[in-house]
């Protein structure tokens, strides 16, 4: 049991291989690597292109029940499963999202796994890594500067400066920048207007980078970004002010997949990290497809619970990229079942079999939902020290009663050895060829009907309502040729409904659409159901106050 | 003659060596490198520390006459001289500043030399390079976020939110962000206040990174930053709100010197790039000292002309770091002499010997000034195709009449072969041991007297005047223990005076100090004489509109 050692201690004790040796495990030659230090690399563009004709390995999604404050361990399970697939002799790789820098200084820990299932180098992945997020920030803000500059120098495109929809971004938790007024200080500084900053992971540039097939597709999508509207309400695109070439130049390296390793020295692609609410919450298509051409099994994760994460993985990422998932792992825990069953966080340590039974309803609905996409399911019961045998047994029986298997996993404590049974089951499922993946709705369904379909079939709400104007807005998107896009639901991750208090498997609720937004470059229409914070704030005692360098230049307090 | 080839063509045709081979030329072992791709590296911290006890090579400053729109070629001469020193058999290295990303998209070209005297990889050095500026941006803005967060959560330090002096930064030309109002939108977003953004090179964090001796000194200096004042006017420091450890963690790699190569495969340290007006305009002390411990001759540059650049190099960088410059090269051109002699840019191609003679007065004063610091001088006459023999001869005689040598250099056209005579002269001067470096004024001179000393002895103004309040402000700095700091003059670079129209060697002028600012972390007091723009804007037709990727993913239009 590693209980006495923290995640950072374990990560630092890991015996890392030179990244070239990790790459060699997937047959990547040394000259296909662009090294960043000794333990990180990007794959060279020529090499990535050269893989285009190779057959694809099997894609395995790791998703979860609705998140609770107890923590489920989705990234940790993705890593543990990847390591375990290698342990049982399979050629496997994992694909994770890159962590955001900003929240590291707030209260969130890193996003590189935990216990004996981690990717390394932990500090660097959590901080600047290979600079992808900085490049996205720069490209996003260059477009913003060019918009105000265009208006300043005569506004040839007749942008209505009250209807500029492109905000700025920083990879920082900074509530003071949410709502600002810019261009104050006189004529030399332009035309004052209301504006604001989001965190970088909320940038449409991030979503584009994660959905683009390659650099050319990236540039095309950047051009499609709607930056503003004219007085006649026609959209102004990024390409209209000549911004897309320079943005693509800033992103030419960021679009290349990053390779690191697990603490068991297995290859991990960590690339891209869009928000899972106003965006689709998956790692990049480029990394996923590259991994699929190099490995027989690729394990990847999606954001939040399966209602948001898996649905968007299937309906946005797989639909756009033509991916065919072979199997899906739903991560569940005794603790989260208890919380969904009504137990308070403080009381989680006490055995409560009935609460597990009640709360498992949440898991049951996710199992049904994933199967509705035609993807076979296995449940990973991520073990915590306080779980009792009776509680685990209830959860396992609940899953079995639904025709699936619930497999207890101890990768947090034991690494790959703790997830061998899961790996065997997942490999068998994927090899079985039973997947018949279909997105939830066809491209040609009207946009509002797509929203209704997700709400009724995935969330199990009874109805969708919307602010006045939403229907007209959607009709306008359809008239402009965006009717075939999928919808990206932005709602609370804590409940199937839009009310974070409705845990378990709620019924009879409606979902209200407050606003819809077109992400024409990313290729989806965002439906905002409730408040979504796109620029976090720092807490009363930010983690930044505890972070420091020790005498040898190592970082303390980051995790 | 390379006239038919652009700088970018020459840079791309350069046959780069693997960076490890370049490093080996200075005896840097492979395991002391942290690679960034194949052609860029940082030096590992242990290696940098291990050099501490080695003897120092000879430090050579490259400065220039007051800049004109004709262009003088200071970076180009620094590179050409470094290459030529190697050509004549010396162990030499060059130290340059890192270019800023923002201006690349405006109208300024890159900052990596020109013609046959360049450092490579040009595109990458000019864009994200090794991420140093992104790290500085993040550290700066983390402090800003923590300030507003501190006020938001009860303001234990009693910061007067009207007197927060720490702005935010972006490495972008964005005039709309110069003056803004933040924290609008209601109680959840904090207390609205006036704020603004500067460009990253104007950040005090940049100046600190460039003046710090090592990571520990960096962290100490970060703590000294004055972020705000209380109602009682006492300063609040970055350390008071617990920000310095996290800032140092963000900067722990940025503080390490970057190694690249010239197109002749000689080692070049490109590290740090503070503004030369509100800051000191030199590359980092860490890089300079590292280079001095590895090479017998280190050629480095300072910003703008010698009135600003050399004076700050001597009085701020050398004073703080204990550096002893051995020789100084002043770059002059026939064209800039003509412009200082009253010729318009459009008329520069026509021979005008008298104008050269008149304009050379500007050069003459710089020669005297540098000698006043006890540093021997040689003048590099950077050759342009339109120069006539008679014009060059006038300039050479002018320099000879002042007891120095004016050496015609053709490194732009010929590379190191065109600067052999300069290299021989510089090596002889440095080896001669005639330098008796002394800063212009002692530490214990009062701050206002330091300003007067620079104005009278370097600029040759007759008097200093100041806004009401400046004297009291300086007295307050002195009372708080900052009286021993050097002053950092922020004025126009185009004239010895504060009036950009007064070319040549003006006399009889006064200099007015508009405002003084304490940069307690960097360790100087800024005297603002005239308007200084710390956030540029984009021009009517920004370079960004022409920048794009060609079919093979190479950048077009950046230069």
XYZ file of N, CA, C and O in Angstrom, chain B residues 82-181:
400
model
N 31.106 37.983 -33.174
C 31.297 36.696 -32.509
C 31.827 35.646 -33.477
O 32.788 34.927 -33.185
N 31.209 35.570 -34.656
C 31.681 34.614 -35.665
C 33.119 34.904 -36.078
O 33.924 33.982 -36.274
N 33.454 36.189 -36.208
C 34.796 36.554 -36.664
C 35.847 36.241 -35.595
O 36.983 35.877 -35.912
N 35.483 36.395 -34.326
C 36.428 36.028 -33.261
C 36.755 34.537 -33.335
O 37.904 34.127 -33.166
N 35.739 33.736 -33.610
C 36.003 32.300 -33.783
C 36.876 32.079 -35.016
O 37.814 31.283 -35.005
N 36.586 32.809 -36.065
C 37.344 32.654 -37.313
C 38.838 32.923 -37.105
O 39.673 32.277 -37.731
N 39.160 33.886 -36.226
C 40.581 34.172 -35.986
C 41.128 33.321 -34.836
O 42.205 33.601 -34.302
N 40.370 32.289 -34.481
C 40.948 31.302 -33.577
C 40.665 31.518 -32.099
O 41.266 30.864 -31.250
N 39.741 32.415 -31.798
C 39.438 32.643 -30.392
C 38.234 31.800 -29.963
O 37.369 31.484 -30.770
N 38.209 31.487 -28.669
C 37.059 30.780 -28.100
C 36.047 31.845 -27.698
O 36.228 32.535 -26.693
N 35.020 31.990 -28.506
C 34.092 33.109 -28.308
C 32.638 32.634 -28.271
O 32.292 31.600 -28.839
N 31.818 33.416 -27.594
C 30.375 33.162 -27.584
C 29.660 34.504 -27.649
O 30.230 35.536 -27.289
N 28.434 34.492 -28.126
C 27.662 35.727 -28.119
C 26.455 35.587 -27.209
O 25.954 34.484 -26.958
N 26.013 36.741 -26.685
C 24.838 36.804 -25.813
C 23.872 37.831 -26.371
O 24.212 39.022 -26.427
N 22.692 37.369 -26.744
C 21.691 38.267 -27.312
C 20.428 38.253 -26.467
O 20.214 37.366 -25.647
N 19.564 39.231 -26.758
C 18.255 39.245 -26.117
C 17.280 38.383 -26.911
O 17.421 38.221 -28.113
N 16.283 37.853 -26.216
C 15.210 37.116 -26.890
C 14.236 38.109 -27.501
O 13.876 39.087 -26.856
N 13.773 37.836 -28.709
C 12.771 38.717 -29.309
C 11.412 38.553 -28.642
O 11.097 37.502 -28.093
N 10.624 39.586 -28.723
C 9.257 39.575 -28.209
C 8.317 39.081 -29.303
O 8.465 39.423 -30.468
N 7.360 38.248 -28.905
C 6.421 37.664 -29.873
C 5.482 38.719 -30.463
O 5.239 38.759 -31.664
N 4.973 39.593 -29.603
C 3.955 40.547 -30.018
C 4.310 41.343 -31.272
O 3.562 41.353 -32.257
N 5.469 42.014 -31.260
C 5.810 42.866 -32.407
C 5.984 42.106 -33.719
O 5.910 42.711 -34.789
N 6.219 40.793 -33.668
C 6.334 40.013 -34.910
C 5.081 40.144 -35.769
O 5.131 40.002 -36.979
N 3.942 40.365 -35.105
C 2.682 40.437 -35.833
C 2.298 41.877 -36.168
O 1.263 42.122 -36.757
N 3.145 42.821 -35.738
C 2.916 44.217 -36.069
C 3.677 44.582 -37.317
O 3.340 44.165 -38.412
N 4.772 45.331 -37.156
C 5.516 45.651 -38.359
C 7.009 45.392 -38.225
O 7.742 45.433 -39.192
N 7.429 45.125 -37.004
C 8.835 44.881 -36.766
C 9.182 43.492 -37.290
O 8.423 42.550 -37.166
N 10.357 43.373 -37.870
C 10.822 42.059 -38.286
C 11.329 41.303 -37.088
O 11.102 41.691 -35.939
N 12.012 40.212 -37.346
C 12.583 39.434 -36.258
C 13.761 40.156 -35.640
O 14.136 41.250 -36.043
N 14.357 39.569 -34.631
C 15.479 40.192 -33.922
C 16.596 39.172 -33.804
O 17.171 38.975 -32.743
N 16.910 38.530 -34.900
C 17.905 37.452 -34.867
C 19.028 37.727 -35.853
O 19.641 36.814 -36.369
N 19.311 39.018 -36.089
C 20.367 39.372 -37.015
C 19.851 39.446 -38.442
O 18.634 39.387 -38.685
N 20.782 39.594 -39.375
C 20.390 39.805 -40.767
C 21.522 39.365 -41.691
O 22.672 39.258 -41.281
N 21.167 39.121 -42.945
C 22.174 38.752 -43.944
C 22.924 37.503 -43.527
O 22.328 36.504 -43.128
N 24.253 37.572 -43.609
C 25.088 36.427 -43.293
C 25.472 36.386 -41.813
O 26.322 35.591 -41.415
N 24.874 37.246 -41.018
C 25.139 37.255 -39.576
C 23.807 37.078 -38.849
O 23.117 38.042 -38.528
N 23.437 35.830 -38.645
C 22.149 35.527 -38.027
C 22.291 34.386 -37.028
O 23.222 33.583 -37.117
N 21.338 34.315 -36.119
C 21.212 33.137 -35.278
C 19.987 32.350 -35.737
O 19.011 32.916 -36.228
N 20.085 31.039 -35.593
C 19.018 30.134 -36.050
C 18.702 29.134 -34.939
O 19.558 28.896 -34.084
N 17.510 28.521 -34.934
C 16.416 28.606 -35.907
C 15.618 29.896 -35.762
O 14.981 30.124 -34.723
N 15.621 30.683 -36.815
C 15.046 32.015 -36.805
C 13.563 32.049 -36.441
O 13.136 32.811 -35.574
N 12.739 31.228 -37.104
C 11.299 31.295 -36.837
C 11.003 30.960 -35.377
O 10.184 31.598 -34.729
N 11.670 29.919 -34.898
C 11.338 29.479 -33.546
C 11.822 30.469 -32.491
O 11.150 30.705 -31.490
N 13.009 31.038 -32.701
C 13.495 32.050 -31.749
C 12.528 33.224 -31.715
O 12.260 33.795 -30.665
N 11.983 33.584 -32.866
C 11.071 34.729 -32.927
C 9.663 34.414 -32.436
O 8.919 35.332 -32.107
N 9.298 33.146 -32.408
C 7.936 32.820 -31.930
C 8.003 32.309 -30.483
O 8.418 33.040 -29.609
N 7.684 31.056 -30.229
C 7.604 30.626 -28.819
C 8.963 30.313 -28.202
O 9.096 30.303 -26.990
N 9.961 30.014 -29.018
C 11.308 29.661 -28.570
C 11.227 28.593 -27.473
O 10.555 27.581 -27.677
N 11.847 28.810 -26.328
C 11.782 27.790 -25.276
C 10.742 28.138 -24.210
O 10.756 27.567 -23.120
N 9.867 29.085 -24.527
C 8.752 29.371 -23.628
C 9.051 30.358 -22.509
O 8.205 30.573 -21.632
N 10.219 30.997 -22.535
C 10.572 31.899 -21.432
C 9.563 33.033 -21.255
O 9.137 33.333 -20.137
N 9.200 33.667 -22.378
C 8.310 34.824 -22.253
C 6.911 34.392 -21.815
O 6.232 35.113 -21.086
N 6.485 33.216 -22.248
C 5.193 32.704 -21.780
C 5.241 32.465 -20.266
O 4.266 32.722 -19.556
N 6.373 31.960 -19.779
C 6.487 31.721 -18.339
C 6.466 33.043 -17.569
O 5.853 33.139 -16.502
N 7.121 34.044 -18.130
C 7.114 35.367 -17.478
C 5.699 35.936 -17.462
O 5.235 36.472 -16.452
N 5.006 35.811 -18.585
C 3.614 36.270 -18.650
C 2.777 35.573 -17.572
O 2.003 36.225 -16.854
N 2.946 34.275 -17.446
C 2.146 33.520 -16.467
C 2.494 33.940 -15.044
O 1.590 34.145 -14.216
N 3.773 34.090 -14.737
C 4.163 34.475 -13.378
C 3.664 35.878 -13.047
O 3.152 36.138 -11.955
N 3.794 36.780 -14.010
C 3.315 38.152 -13.805
C 1.813 38.172 -13.532
O 1.342 38.807 -12.589
N 1.069 37.458 -14.352
C -0.389 37.504 -14.228
C -0.909 36.700 -13.039
O -1.998 36.985 -12.538
N -0.131 35.710 -12.599
C -0.508 35.031 -11.354
C -0.474 36.028 -10.199
O -1.401 36.079 -9.377
N 0.580 36.835 -10.154
C 0.662 37.851 -9.098
C -0.531 38.806 -9.188
O -1.149 39.137 -8.168
N -0.858 39.226 -10.402
C -2.000 40.131 -10.579
C -3.295 39.490 -10.087
O -4.099 40.132 -9.388
N -3.500 38.231 -10.435
C -4.725 37.544 -10.000
C -4.756 37.419 -8.483
O -5.810 37.552 -7.855
N -3.580 37.186 -7.891
C -3.537 37.028 -6.434
C -3.792 38.353 -5.716
O -4.313 38.365 -4.600
N -3.436 39.457 -6.335
C -3.702 40.762 -5.726
C -5.207 41.005 -5.652
O -5.760 41.290 -4.591
N -5.891 40.874 -6.794
C -7.340 41.096 -6.770
C -8.033 40.062 -5.889
O -9.038 40.367 -5.240
N -7.485 38.852 -5.869
C -8.076 37.814 -5.031
C -7.909 38.143 -3.538
O -8.803 37.882 -2.726
N -6.753 38.719 -3.219
C -6.503 39.109 -1.831
C -7.508 40.177 -1.377
O -8.071 40.099 -0.272
N -7.746 41.146 -2.242
C -8.709 42.199 -1.910
C -10.112 41.593 -1.788
O -10.867 41.896 -0.860
N -10.430 40.694 -2.705
C -11.759 40.066 -2.758
C -12.092 39.332 -1.462
O -13.198 39.411 -0.941
N -11.097 38.599 -0.929
C -11.345 37.752 0.237
C -11.001 38.455 1.542
O -10.460 37.837 2.457
N -11.254 39.754 1.637
C -11.143 40.416 2.930
C -9.989 41.375 3.062
O -9.929 42.144 4.021
N -9.014 41.313 2.159
C -7.966 42.325 2.098
C -7.215 42.482 3.419
O -7.087 43.585 3.961
N -6.671 41.382 3.891
C -5.954 41.396 5.173
C -4.788 42.382 5.179
O -4.445 42.944 6.219
N -4.183 42.600 4.026
C -3.033 43.525 3.963
C -3.462 44.983 3.813
O -2.617 45.867 3.695
N -4.780 45.219 3.764
C -5.314 46.580 3.642
C -4.768 47.329 2.430
O -4.392 48.505 2.492
N -4.726 46.620 1.323
C -4.341 47.240 0.046
C -5.371 48.305 -0.320
O -6.580 48.057 -0.251
N -4.895 49.471 -0.708
C -5.776 50.522 -1.227
C -6.023 50.192 -2.702
O -5.122 50.340 -3.533
N -7.225 49.748 -3.025
C -7.443 49.214 -4.378
C -7.317 50.303 -5.440
O -7.224 50.000 -6.622
N -7.285 51.560 -5.014
C -7.032 52.649 -5.976
C -5.543 52.777 -6.270
O -5.130 53.485 -7.179
N -4.725 52.160 -5.430
C -3.276 52.312 -5.563
C -2.577 50.977 -5.814
O -1.477 50.746 -5.337
N -3.249 50.121 -6.550
C -2.579 48.902 -7.022
C -1.738 49.299 -8.225
O -2.257 49.821 -9.211
N -0.425 49.097 -8.151
C 0.462 49.536 -9.239
C 0.874 48.385 -10.154
O 1.529 48.604 -11.167
N 0.528 47.162 -9.779
C 0.896 46.001 -10.593
C -0.148 45.794 -11.674
O -1.305 45.478 -11.372
N 0.243 45.990 -12.929
C -0.675 45.775 -14.039
C -0.579 44.326 -14.513
O 0.070 43.512 -13.884
N -1.257 43.985 -15.576
C -1.129 42.657 -16.164
C -0.316 42.755 -17.456
O -0.057 43.855 -17.946
N 0.102 41.627 -18.012
C 0.882 41.654 -19.261
C 0.403 40.582 -20.247
O -0.138 39.546 -19.857
N 0.623 40.865 -21.516
C 0.474 39.881 -22.600
C 1.602 40.141 -23.587
O 1.988 41.288 -23.790
N 2.100 39.077 -24.228
C 3.132 39.283 -25.253
C 2.423 39.501 -26.587
O 2.413 38.643 -27.470
N 1.792 40.656 -26.697
C 0.907 40.961 -27.820
C 0.828 42.480 -27.970
O 0.883 43.178 -26.964
N 0.740 42.951 -29.188
C 0.475 44.378 -29.416
C -1.035 44.573 -29.395
O -1.708 44.197 -30.358
N -1.551 45.152 -28.340
C -3.004 45.215 -28.190
C -3.395 46.493 -27.451
O -3.558 46.503 -26.232
N -3.585 47.561 -28.226
C -3.846 48.873 -27.619
C -5.127 48.886 -26.806
O -5.254 49.690 -25.891
N -6.069 48.014 -27.131
C -7.354 48.015 -26.418
C -7.182 47.669 -24.945
O -8.061 47.954 -24.125
N -6.055 47.050 -24.594
C -5.850 46.626 -23.204
C -5.041 47.629 -22.380
O -4.789 47.391 -21.201
N -4.631 48.738 -22.991
C -3.802 49.700 -22.241
C -4.503 50.224 -21.002
O -3.910 50.300 -19.940
N -5.738 50.635 -21.188
C -6.509 51.181 -20.064
C -7.854 50.505 -20.036
O -8.643 50.651 -20.982
N -8.105 49.798 -18.955
C -9.354 49.049 -18.848
C -9.928 49.232 -17.448
O -9.261 49.763 -16.556
N -11.167 48.808 -17.279
C -11.756 48.703 -15.941
C -12.078 47.233 -15.713
O -12.712 46.592 -16.560
